[in-house]
Short mmCIF file of C-alpha atoms in Angstrom, two decimals:
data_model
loop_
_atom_site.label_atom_id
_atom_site.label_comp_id
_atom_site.label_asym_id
_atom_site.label_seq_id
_atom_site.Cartn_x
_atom_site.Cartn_y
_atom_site.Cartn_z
CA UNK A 1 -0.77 104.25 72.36
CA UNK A 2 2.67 104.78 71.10
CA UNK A 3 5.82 103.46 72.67
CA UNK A 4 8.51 105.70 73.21
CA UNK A 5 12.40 105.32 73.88
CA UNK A 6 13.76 109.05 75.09
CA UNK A 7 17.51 109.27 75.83
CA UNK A 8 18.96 112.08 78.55
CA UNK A 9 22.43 113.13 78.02
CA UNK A 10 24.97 114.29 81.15
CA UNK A 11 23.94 117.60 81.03
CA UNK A 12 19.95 117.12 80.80
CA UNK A 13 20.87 114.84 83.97
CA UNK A 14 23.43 117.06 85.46
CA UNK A 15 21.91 118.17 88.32
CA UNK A 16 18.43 117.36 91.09
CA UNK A 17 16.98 120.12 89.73
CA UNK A 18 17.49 119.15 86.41
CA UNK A 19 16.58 114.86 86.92
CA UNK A 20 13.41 116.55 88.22
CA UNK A 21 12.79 118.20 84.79
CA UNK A 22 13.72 115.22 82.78
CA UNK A 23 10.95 113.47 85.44
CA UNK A 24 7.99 115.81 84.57
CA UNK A 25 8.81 115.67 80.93
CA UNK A 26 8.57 111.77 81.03
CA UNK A 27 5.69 112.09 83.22
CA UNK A 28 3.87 114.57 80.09
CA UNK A 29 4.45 111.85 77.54
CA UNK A 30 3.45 108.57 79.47
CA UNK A 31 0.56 110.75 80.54
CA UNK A 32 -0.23 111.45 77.06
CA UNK A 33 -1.23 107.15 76.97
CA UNK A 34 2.69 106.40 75.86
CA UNK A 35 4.45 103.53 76.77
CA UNK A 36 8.06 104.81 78.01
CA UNK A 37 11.70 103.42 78.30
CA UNK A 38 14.20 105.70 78.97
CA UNK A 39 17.89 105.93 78.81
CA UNK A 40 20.02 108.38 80.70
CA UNK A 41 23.60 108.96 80.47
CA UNK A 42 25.78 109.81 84.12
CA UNK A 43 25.48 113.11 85.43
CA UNK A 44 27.55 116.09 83.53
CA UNK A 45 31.28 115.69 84.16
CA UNK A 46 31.13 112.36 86.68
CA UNK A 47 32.48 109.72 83.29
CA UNK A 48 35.12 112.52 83.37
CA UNK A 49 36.38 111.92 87.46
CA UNK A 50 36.06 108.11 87.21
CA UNK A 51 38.49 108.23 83.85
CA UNK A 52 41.30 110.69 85.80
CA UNK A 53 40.72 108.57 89.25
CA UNK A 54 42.24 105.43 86.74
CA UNK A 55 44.39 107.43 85.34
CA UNK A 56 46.19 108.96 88.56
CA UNK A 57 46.63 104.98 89.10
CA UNK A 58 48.26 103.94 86.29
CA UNK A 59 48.77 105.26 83.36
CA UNK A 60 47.37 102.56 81.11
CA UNK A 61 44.53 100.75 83.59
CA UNK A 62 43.52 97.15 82.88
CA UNK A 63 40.30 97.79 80.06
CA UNK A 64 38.58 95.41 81.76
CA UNK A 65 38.13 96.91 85.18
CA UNK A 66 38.15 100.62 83.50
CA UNK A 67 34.83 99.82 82.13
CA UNK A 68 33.58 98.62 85.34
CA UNK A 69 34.71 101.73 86.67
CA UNK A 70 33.36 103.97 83.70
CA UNK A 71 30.00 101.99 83.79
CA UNK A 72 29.14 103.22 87.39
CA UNK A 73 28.57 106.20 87.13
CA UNK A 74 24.82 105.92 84.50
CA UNK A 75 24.31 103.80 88.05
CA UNK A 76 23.79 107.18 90.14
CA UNK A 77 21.75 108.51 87.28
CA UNK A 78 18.96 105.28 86.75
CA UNK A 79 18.39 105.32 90.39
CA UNK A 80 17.57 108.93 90.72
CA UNK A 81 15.53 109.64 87.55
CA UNK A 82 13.74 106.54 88.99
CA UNK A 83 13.15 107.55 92.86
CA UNK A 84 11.85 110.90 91.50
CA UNK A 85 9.66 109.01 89.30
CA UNK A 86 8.05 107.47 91.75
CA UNK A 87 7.68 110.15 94.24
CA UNK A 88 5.72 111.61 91.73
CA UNK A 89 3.26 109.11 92.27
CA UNK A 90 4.55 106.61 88.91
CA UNK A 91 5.59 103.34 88.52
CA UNK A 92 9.38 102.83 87.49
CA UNK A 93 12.45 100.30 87.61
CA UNK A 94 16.04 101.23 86.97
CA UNK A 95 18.24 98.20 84.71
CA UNK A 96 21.77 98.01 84.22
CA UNK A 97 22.76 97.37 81.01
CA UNK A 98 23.60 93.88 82.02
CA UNK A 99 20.02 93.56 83.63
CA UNK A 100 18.37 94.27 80.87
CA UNK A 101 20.38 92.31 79.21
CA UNK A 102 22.32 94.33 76.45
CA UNK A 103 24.55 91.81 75.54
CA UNK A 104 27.98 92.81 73.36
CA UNK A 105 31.07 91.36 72.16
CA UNK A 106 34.22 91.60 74.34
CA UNK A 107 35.78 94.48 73.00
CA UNK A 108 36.35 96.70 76.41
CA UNK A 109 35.35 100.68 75.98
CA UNK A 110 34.29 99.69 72.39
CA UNK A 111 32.09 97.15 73.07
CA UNK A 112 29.30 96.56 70.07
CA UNK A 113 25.77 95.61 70.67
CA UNK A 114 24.93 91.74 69.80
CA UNK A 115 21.51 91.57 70.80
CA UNK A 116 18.70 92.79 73.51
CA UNK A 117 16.11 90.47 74.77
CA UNK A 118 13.10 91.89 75.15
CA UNK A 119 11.32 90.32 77.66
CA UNK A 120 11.51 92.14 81.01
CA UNK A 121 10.84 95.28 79.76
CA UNK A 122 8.07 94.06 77.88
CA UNK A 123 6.83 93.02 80.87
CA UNK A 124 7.28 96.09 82.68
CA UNK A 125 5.81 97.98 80.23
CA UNK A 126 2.80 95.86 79.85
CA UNK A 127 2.52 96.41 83.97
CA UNK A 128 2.46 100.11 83.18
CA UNK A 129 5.47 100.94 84.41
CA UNK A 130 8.17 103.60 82.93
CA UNK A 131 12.03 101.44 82.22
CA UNK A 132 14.53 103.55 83.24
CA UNK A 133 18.03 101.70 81.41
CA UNK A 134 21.86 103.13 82.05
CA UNK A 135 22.69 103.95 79.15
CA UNK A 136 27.05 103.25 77.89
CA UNK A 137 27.27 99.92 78.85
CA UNK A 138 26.28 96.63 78.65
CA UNK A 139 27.54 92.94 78.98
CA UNK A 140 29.73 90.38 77.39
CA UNK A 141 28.58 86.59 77.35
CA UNK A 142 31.35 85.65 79.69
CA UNK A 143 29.81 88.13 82.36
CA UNK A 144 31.50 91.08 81.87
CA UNK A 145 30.96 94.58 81.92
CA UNK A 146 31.59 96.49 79.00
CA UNK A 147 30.95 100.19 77.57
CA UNK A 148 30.07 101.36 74.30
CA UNK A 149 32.61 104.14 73.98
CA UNK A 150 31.41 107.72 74.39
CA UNK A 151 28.59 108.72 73.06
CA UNK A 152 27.84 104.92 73.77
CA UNK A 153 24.16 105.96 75.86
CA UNK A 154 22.88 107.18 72.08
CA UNK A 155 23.57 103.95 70.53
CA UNK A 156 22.16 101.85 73.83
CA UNK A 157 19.00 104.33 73.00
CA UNK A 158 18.36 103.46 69.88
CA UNK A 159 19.00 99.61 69.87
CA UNK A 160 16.55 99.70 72.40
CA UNK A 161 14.28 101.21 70.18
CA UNK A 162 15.33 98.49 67.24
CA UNK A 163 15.00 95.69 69.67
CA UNK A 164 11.49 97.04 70.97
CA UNK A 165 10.08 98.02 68.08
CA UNK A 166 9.64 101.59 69.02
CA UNK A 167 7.36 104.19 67.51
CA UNK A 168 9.77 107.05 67.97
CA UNK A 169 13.35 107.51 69.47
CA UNK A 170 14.11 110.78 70.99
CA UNK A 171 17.48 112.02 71.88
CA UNK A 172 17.47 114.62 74.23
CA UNK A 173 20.22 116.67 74.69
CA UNK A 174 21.59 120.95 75.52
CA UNK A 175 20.85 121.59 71.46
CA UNK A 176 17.74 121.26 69.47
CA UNK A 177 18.55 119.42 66.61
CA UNK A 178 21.46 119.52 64.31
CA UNK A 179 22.77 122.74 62.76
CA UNK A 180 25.04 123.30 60.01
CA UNK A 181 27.88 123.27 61.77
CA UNK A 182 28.70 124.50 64.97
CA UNK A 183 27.02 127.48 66.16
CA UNK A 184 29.27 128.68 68.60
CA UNK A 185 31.74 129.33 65.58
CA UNK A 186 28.97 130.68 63.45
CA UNK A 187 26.52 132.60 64.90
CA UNK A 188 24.36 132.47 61.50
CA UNK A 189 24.28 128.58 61.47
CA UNK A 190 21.00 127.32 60.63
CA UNK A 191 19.21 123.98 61.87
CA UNK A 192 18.23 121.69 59.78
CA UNK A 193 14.74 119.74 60.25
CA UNK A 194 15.73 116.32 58.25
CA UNK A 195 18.82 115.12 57.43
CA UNK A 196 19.45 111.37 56.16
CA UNK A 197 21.10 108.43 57.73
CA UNK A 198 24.52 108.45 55.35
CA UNK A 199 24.57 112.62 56.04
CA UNK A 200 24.55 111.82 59.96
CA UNK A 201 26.97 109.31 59.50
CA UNK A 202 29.74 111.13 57.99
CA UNK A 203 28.94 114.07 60.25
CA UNK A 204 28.95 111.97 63.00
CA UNK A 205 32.05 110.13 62.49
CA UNK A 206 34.13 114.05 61.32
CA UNK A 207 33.64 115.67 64.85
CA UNK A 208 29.73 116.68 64.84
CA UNK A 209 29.07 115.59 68.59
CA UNK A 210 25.18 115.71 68.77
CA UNK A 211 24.93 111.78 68.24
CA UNK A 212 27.41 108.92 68.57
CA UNK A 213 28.55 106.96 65.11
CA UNK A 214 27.12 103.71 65.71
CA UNK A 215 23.43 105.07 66.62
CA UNK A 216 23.05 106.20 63.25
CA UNK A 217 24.28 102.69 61.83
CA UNK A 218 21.86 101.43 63.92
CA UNK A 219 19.19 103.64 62.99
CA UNK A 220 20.11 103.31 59.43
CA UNK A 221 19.76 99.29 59.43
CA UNK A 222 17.02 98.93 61.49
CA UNK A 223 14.94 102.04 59.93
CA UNK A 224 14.20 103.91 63.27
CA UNK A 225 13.75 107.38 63.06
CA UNK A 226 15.73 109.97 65.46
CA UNK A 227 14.77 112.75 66.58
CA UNK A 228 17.21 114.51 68.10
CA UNK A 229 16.00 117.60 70.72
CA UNK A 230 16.45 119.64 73.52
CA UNK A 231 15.69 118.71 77.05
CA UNK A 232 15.51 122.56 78.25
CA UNK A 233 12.70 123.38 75.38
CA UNK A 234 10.03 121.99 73.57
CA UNK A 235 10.65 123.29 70.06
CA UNK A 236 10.70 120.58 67.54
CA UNK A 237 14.56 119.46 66.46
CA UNK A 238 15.90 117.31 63.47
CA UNK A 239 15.15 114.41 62.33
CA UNK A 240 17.14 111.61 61.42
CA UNK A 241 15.92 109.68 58.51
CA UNK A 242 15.32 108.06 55.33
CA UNK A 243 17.13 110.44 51.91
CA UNK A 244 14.56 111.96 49.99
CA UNK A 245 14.83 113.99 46.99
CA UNK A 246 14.52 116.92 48.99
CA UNK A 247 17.89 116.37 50.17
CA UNK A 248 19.42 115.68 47.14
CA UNK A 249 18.79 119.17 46.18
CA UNK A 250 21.29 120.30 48.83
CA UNK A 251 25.14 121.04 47.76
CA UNK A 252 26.48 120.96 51.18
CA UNK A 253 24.24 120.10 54.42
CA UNK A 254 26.70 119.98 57.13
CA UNK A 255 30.21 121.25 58.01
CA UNK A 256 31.66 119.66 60.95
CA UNK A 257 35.61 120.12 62.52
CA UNK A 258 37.17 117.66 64.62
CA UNK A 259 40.31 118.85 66.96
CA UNK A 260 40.53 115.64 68.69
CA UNK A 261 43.00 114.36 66.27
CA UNK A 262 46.85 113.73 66.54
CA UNK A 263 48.97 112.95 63.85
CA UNK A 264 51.99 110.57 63.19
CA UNK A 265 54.27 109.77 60.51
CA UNK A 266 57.13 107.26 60.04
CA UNK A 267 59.33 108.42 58.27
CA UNK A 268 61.72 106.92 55.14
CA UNK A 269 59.95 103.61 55.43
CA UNK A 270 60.84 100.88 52.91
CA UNK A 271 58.51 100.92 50.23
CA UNK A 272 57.91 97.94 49.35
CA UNK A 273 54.62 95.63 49.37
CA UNK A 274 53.19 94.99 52.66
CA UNK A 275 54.54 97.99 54.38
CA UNK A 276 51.22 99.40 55.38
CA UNK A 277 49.69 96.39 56.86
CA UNK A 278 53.34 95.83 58.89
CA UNK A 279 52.58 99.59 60.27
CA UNK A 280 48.42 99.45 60.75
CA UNK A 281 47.98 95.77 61.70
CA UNK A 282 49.28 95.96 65.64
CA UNK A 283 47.63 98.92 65.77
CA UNK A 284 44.51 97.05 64.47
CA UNK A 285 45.14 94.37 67.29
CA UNK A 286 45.40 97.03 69.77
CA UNK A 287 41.72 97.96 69.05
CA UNK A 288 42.74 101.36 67.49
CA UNK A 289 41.07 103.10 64.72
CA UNK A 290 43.33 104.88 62.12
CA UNK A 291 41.55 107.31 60.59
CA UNK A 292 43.24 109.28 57.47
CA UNK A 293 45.93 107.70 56.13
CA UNK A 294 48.95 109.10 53.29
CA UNK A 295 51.63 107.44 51.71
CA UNK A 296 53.80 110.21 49.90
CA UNK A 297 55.79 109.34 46.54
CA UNK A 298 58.51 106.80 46.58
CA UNK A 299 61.77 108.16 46.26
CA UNK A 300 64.97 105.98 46.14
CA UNK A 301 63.25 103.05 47.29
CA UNK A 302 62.12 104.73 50.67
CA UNK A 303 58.43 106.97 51.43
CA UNK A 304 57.14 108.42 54.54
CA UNK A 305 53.58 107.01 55.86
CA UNK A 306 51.63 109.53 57.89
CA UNK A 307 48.07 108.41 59.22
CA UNK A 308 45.51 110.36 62.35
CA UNK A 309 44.22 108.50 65.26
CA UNK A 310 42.10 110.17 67.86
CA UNK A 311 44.19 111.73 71.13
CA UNK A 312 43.19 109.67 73.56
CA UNK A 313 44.56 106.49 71.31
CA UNK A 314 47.87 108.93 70.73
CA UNK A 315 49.68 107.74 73.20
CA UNK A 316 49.24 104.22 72.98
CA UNK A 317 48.90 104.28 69.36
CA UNK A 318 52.72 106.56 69.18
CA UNK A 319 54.20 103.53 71.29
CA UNK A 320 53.09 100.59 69.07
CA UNK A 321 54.35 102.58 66.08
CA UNK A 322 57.80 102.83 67.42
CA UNK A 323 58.24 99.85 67.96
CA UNK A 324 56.98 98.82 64.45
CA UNK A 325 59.51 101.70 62.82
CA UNK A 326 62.36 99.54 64.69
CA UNK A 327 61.35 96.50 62.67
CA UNK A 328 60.78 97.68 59.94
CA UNK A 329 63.94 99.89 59.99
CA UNK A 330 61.94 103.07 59.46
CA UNK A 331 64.61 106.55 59.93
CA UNK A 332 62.20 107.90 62.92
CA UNK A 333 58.21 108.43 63.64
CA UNK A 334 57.50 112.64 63.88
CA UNK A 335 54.25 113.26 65.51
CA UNK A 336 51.73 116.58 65.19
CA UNK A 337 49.08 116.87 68.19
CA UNK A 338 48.08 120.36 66.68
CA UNK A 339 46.17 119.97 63.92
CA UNK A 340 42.17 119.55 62.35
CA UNK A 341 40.16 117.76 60.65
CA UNK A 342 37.42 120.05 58.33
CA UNK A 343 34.43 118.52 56.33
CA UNK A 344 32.15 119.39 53.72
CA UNK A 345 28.75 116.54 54.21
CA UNK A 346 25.90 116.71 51.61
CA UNK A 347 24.46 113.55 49.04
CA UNK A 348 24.06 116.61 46.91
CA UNK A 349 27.89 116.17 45.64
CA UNK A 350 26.93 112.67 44.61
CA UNK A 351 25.20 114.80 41.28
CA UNK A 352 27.61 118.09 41.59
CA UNK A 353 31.33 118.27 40.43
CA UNK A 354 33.58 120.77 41.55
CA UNK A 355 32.67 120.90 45.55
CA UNK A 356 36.37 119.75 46.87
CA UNK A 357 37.57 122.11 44.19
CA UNK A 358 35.36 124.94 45.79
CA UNK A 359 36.71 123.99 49.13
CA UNK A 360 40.61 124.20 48.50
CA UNK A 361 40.05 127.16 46.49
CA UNK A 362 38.39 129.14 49.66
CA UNK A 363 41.27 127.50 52.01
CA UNK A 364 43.82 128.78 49.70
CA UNK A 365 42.37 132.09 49.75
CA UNK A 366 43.22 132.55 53.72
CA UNK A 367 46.79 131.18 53.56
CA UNK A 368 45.36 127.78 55.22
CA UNK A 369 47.33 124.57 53.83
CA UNK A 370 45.70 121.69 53.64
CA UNK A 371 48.35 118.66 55.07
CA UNK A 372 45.79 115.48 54.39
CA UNK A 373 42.71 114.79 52.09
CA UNK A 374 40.22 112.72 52.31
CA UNK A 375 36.78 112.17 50.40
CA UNK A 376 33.77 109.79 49.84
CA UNK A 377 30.77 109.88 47.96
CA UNK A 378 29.22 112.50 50.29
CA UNK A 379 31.98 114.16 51.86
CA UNK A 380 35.32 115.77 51.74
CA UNK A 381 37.99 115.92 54.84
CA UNK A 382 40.91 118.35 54.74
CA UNK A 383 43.40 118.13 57.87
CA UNK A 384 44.45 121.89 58.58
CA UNK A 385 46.92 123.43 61.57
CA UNK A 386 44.66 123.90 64.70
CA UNK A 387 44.82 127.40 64.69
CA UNK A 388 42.97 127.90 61.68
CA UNK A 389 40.07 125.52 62.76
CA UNK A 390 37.36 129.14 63.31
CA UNK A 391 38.79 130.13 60.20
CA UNK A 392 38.18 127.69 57.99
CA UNK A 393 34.95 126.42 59.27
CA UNK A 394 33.86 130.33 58.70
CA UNK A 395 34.79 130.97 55.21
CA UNK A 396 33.47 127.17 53.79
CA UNK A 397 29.89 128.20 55.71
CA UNK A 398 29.89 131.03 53.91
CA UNK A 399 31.33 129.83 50.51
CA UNK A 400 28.61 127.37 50.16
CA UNK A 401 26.03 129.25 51.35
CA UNK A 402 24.32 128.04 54.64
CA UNK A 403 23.83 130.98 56.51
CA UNK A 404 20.29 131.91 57.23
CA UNK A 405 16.57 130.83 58.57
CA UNK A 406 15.46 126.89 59.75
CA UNK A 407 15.71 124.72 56.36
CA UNK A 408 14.05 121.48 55.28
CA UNK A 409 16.59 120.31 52.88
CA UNK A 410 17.02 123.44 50.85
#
């Protein structure tokens, strides 16, 4: 007997007809002699409502009632996967995060996961009965309800499976498995069948939406193995695990594009020491992640500072900066909502030279410029103009060679 944590995105859950699928494939594996928790996400599009009902409010809504707001809506979704359970003649119980507990730190819409006792569901389970957990949110130890940030029901998922000691995690979602990049742009994308913990990170964290960030830095610490798949098939996906050498073999492994990026840039700022932590650090209170960051040339004493945050921290992020240009007595802040972030993933170009010179090479051949670069050990970022997002992600596929059948690594 194995024990199983499966995760159900918003569109596995997005309909009856579809909670009643999700049932009968939980109802195959506990039937195979698995014990079963299972972690669903709200229904397609509802996450989406509750966020413009706050927003027709006001236009920035106190965080801590927007995550009680946000939270409710994985509510809907435990109850039904749950009441169809047991119609079916099994033994359920739907938790709230905070019933479980999940307990997190304060941080409101970015909450992080502190710890999970175990013991209810270990009783359930020992009772025989199937845990059905909301998956997003969780609780703060002054009582509060939090969320993880979206995406949030893949990392609830697998600390779950951390905390429990799982056998397997399985994310369920509308693709099967990981591919290398995104096959909607390229038709010949191929999936891949492993692909290691610091690979899923940096895809994860450039754009690639098949699993939230922090699931794979929990799966990474804690050693639990991912498999991510589809709920409308039954054909084996990727997994998500340890590097082998197999994978070190592989130039490239993953392209991913991000267009949920803004971009802003203060310009003829004072260069002098300190500058960047006067512009970052009340951004940095504000909870706000800066993601790329350049700091051209000085030139009589003055340089311009441009840096991306994701759009939906634009606005509030664009705000904060003015007022930090004022202080500092920066000439103006110029802003760039159209543009994209490209990346090249592999741990192959940890033992290969010459892959970000491939890359700007096969930009510069189709007239793209590249405005921002950014690189790590196993990974190169370019920030291009939006329009050339199909472009670019089309000709780097292609340059490096991952068109073609299924691949384990090679």
């Amino acid at each position: 007997m194995a024990l199983v944590v499966q995760k159900y995105g918003g569109t596995s859950m997005g309909s009856v007809d579809r909670i009643r699928n999700v049932a009968k494939r939980v109802a195959k594996t506990y039937d195979a002699g698995n014990d079963m928790v299972i972690v669903v996400s709200a229904m397609s599009g509802e996450t989406n409502k509750l966020v413009a009902l706050a927003n027709d409010i006001c236009e920035f809504p106190d965080n801590r009632e927007y995550d009680v707001l946000v939270a409710s809506g994985e509510q809907v979704s435990i109850a039904l996967l749950s009441i169809c359970l047991k119609s079916m003649g099994y033994k359920a119980k739907s938790y709230h995060g905070w019933q479980v507990p999940i307990v997190t730190d304060n941080a409101f819409s970015k909450a992080r996961i502190e710890e999970i006792p175990d013991t209810k569901m270990r009783a359930d389970l020992k009772d025989g009965t199937i845990v059905v957990v909301a998956g997003f949110q969780g609780i703060d130890r002054e009582g509060n309800v939090t969320t993880l940030g979206r995406g949030g029901s893949d990392t609830s998922a697998v600390a779950l499976a951390a905390a429990l000691k799982a056998d397997v995690c399985e994310i369920f979602t509308d693709v099967d498995g990981v591919y290398t990049t995104d096959p909607n742009i390229c038709t010949d994308a191929r999936k891949i069948e492993k692909v290691s913990y610091e690979e899923m990170l940096e895809l994860a964290s450039l754009g690639a939406k098949v699993l939230q960030i922090r699931s794979v830095e929990f799966a990474k610490k804690y050693n639990v193995d991912v498999h991510v798949r589809s709920s409308f098939n039954d054909n084996q996906g990727t997994m998500v695990t340890k590097e082998d050498k197999e994978m070190e073999a592989v130039l490239v492994s993953g392209i991913a594009y991000d267009k949920n990026e803004a971009k802003i840039a203060v310009m003829n700022v004072p260069d002098k020491p300190g500058i960047a932590a006067k512009i970052l650090s009340p951004l940095s209170d504000a909870n706000i992640s800066v993601d790329m960051i350049v700091q051209n040339v000085s030139e009589s004493g003055h340089t311009d500072f441009t840096f991306t945050v994701t759009k939906a921290d634009f606005k509030k992020a664009l705000a904060i900066t003015k007022e930090t240009a004022t202080e500092i007595s920066a000439k103006d802040v110029v802003t760039d909502e159209s543009i994209s972030k490209i990346s090249i993933v592999g741990v192959g170009m940890r033992s290969h030279a010459g892959v970000a010179t491939k890359m700007f090479q096969t930009l510069a051949k189709e007239g793209i410029n590249i405005q921002m670069i950014s690189t790590s050990e196993i990974k190169v970022s370019v920030v291009i103009d939006a329009k050339y997002t199909e472009l670019a992600v089309r000709v780097l596929h292609d340059a490096f060679g991952m068109s073609g059948k299924d691949a384990k690594g090679e």
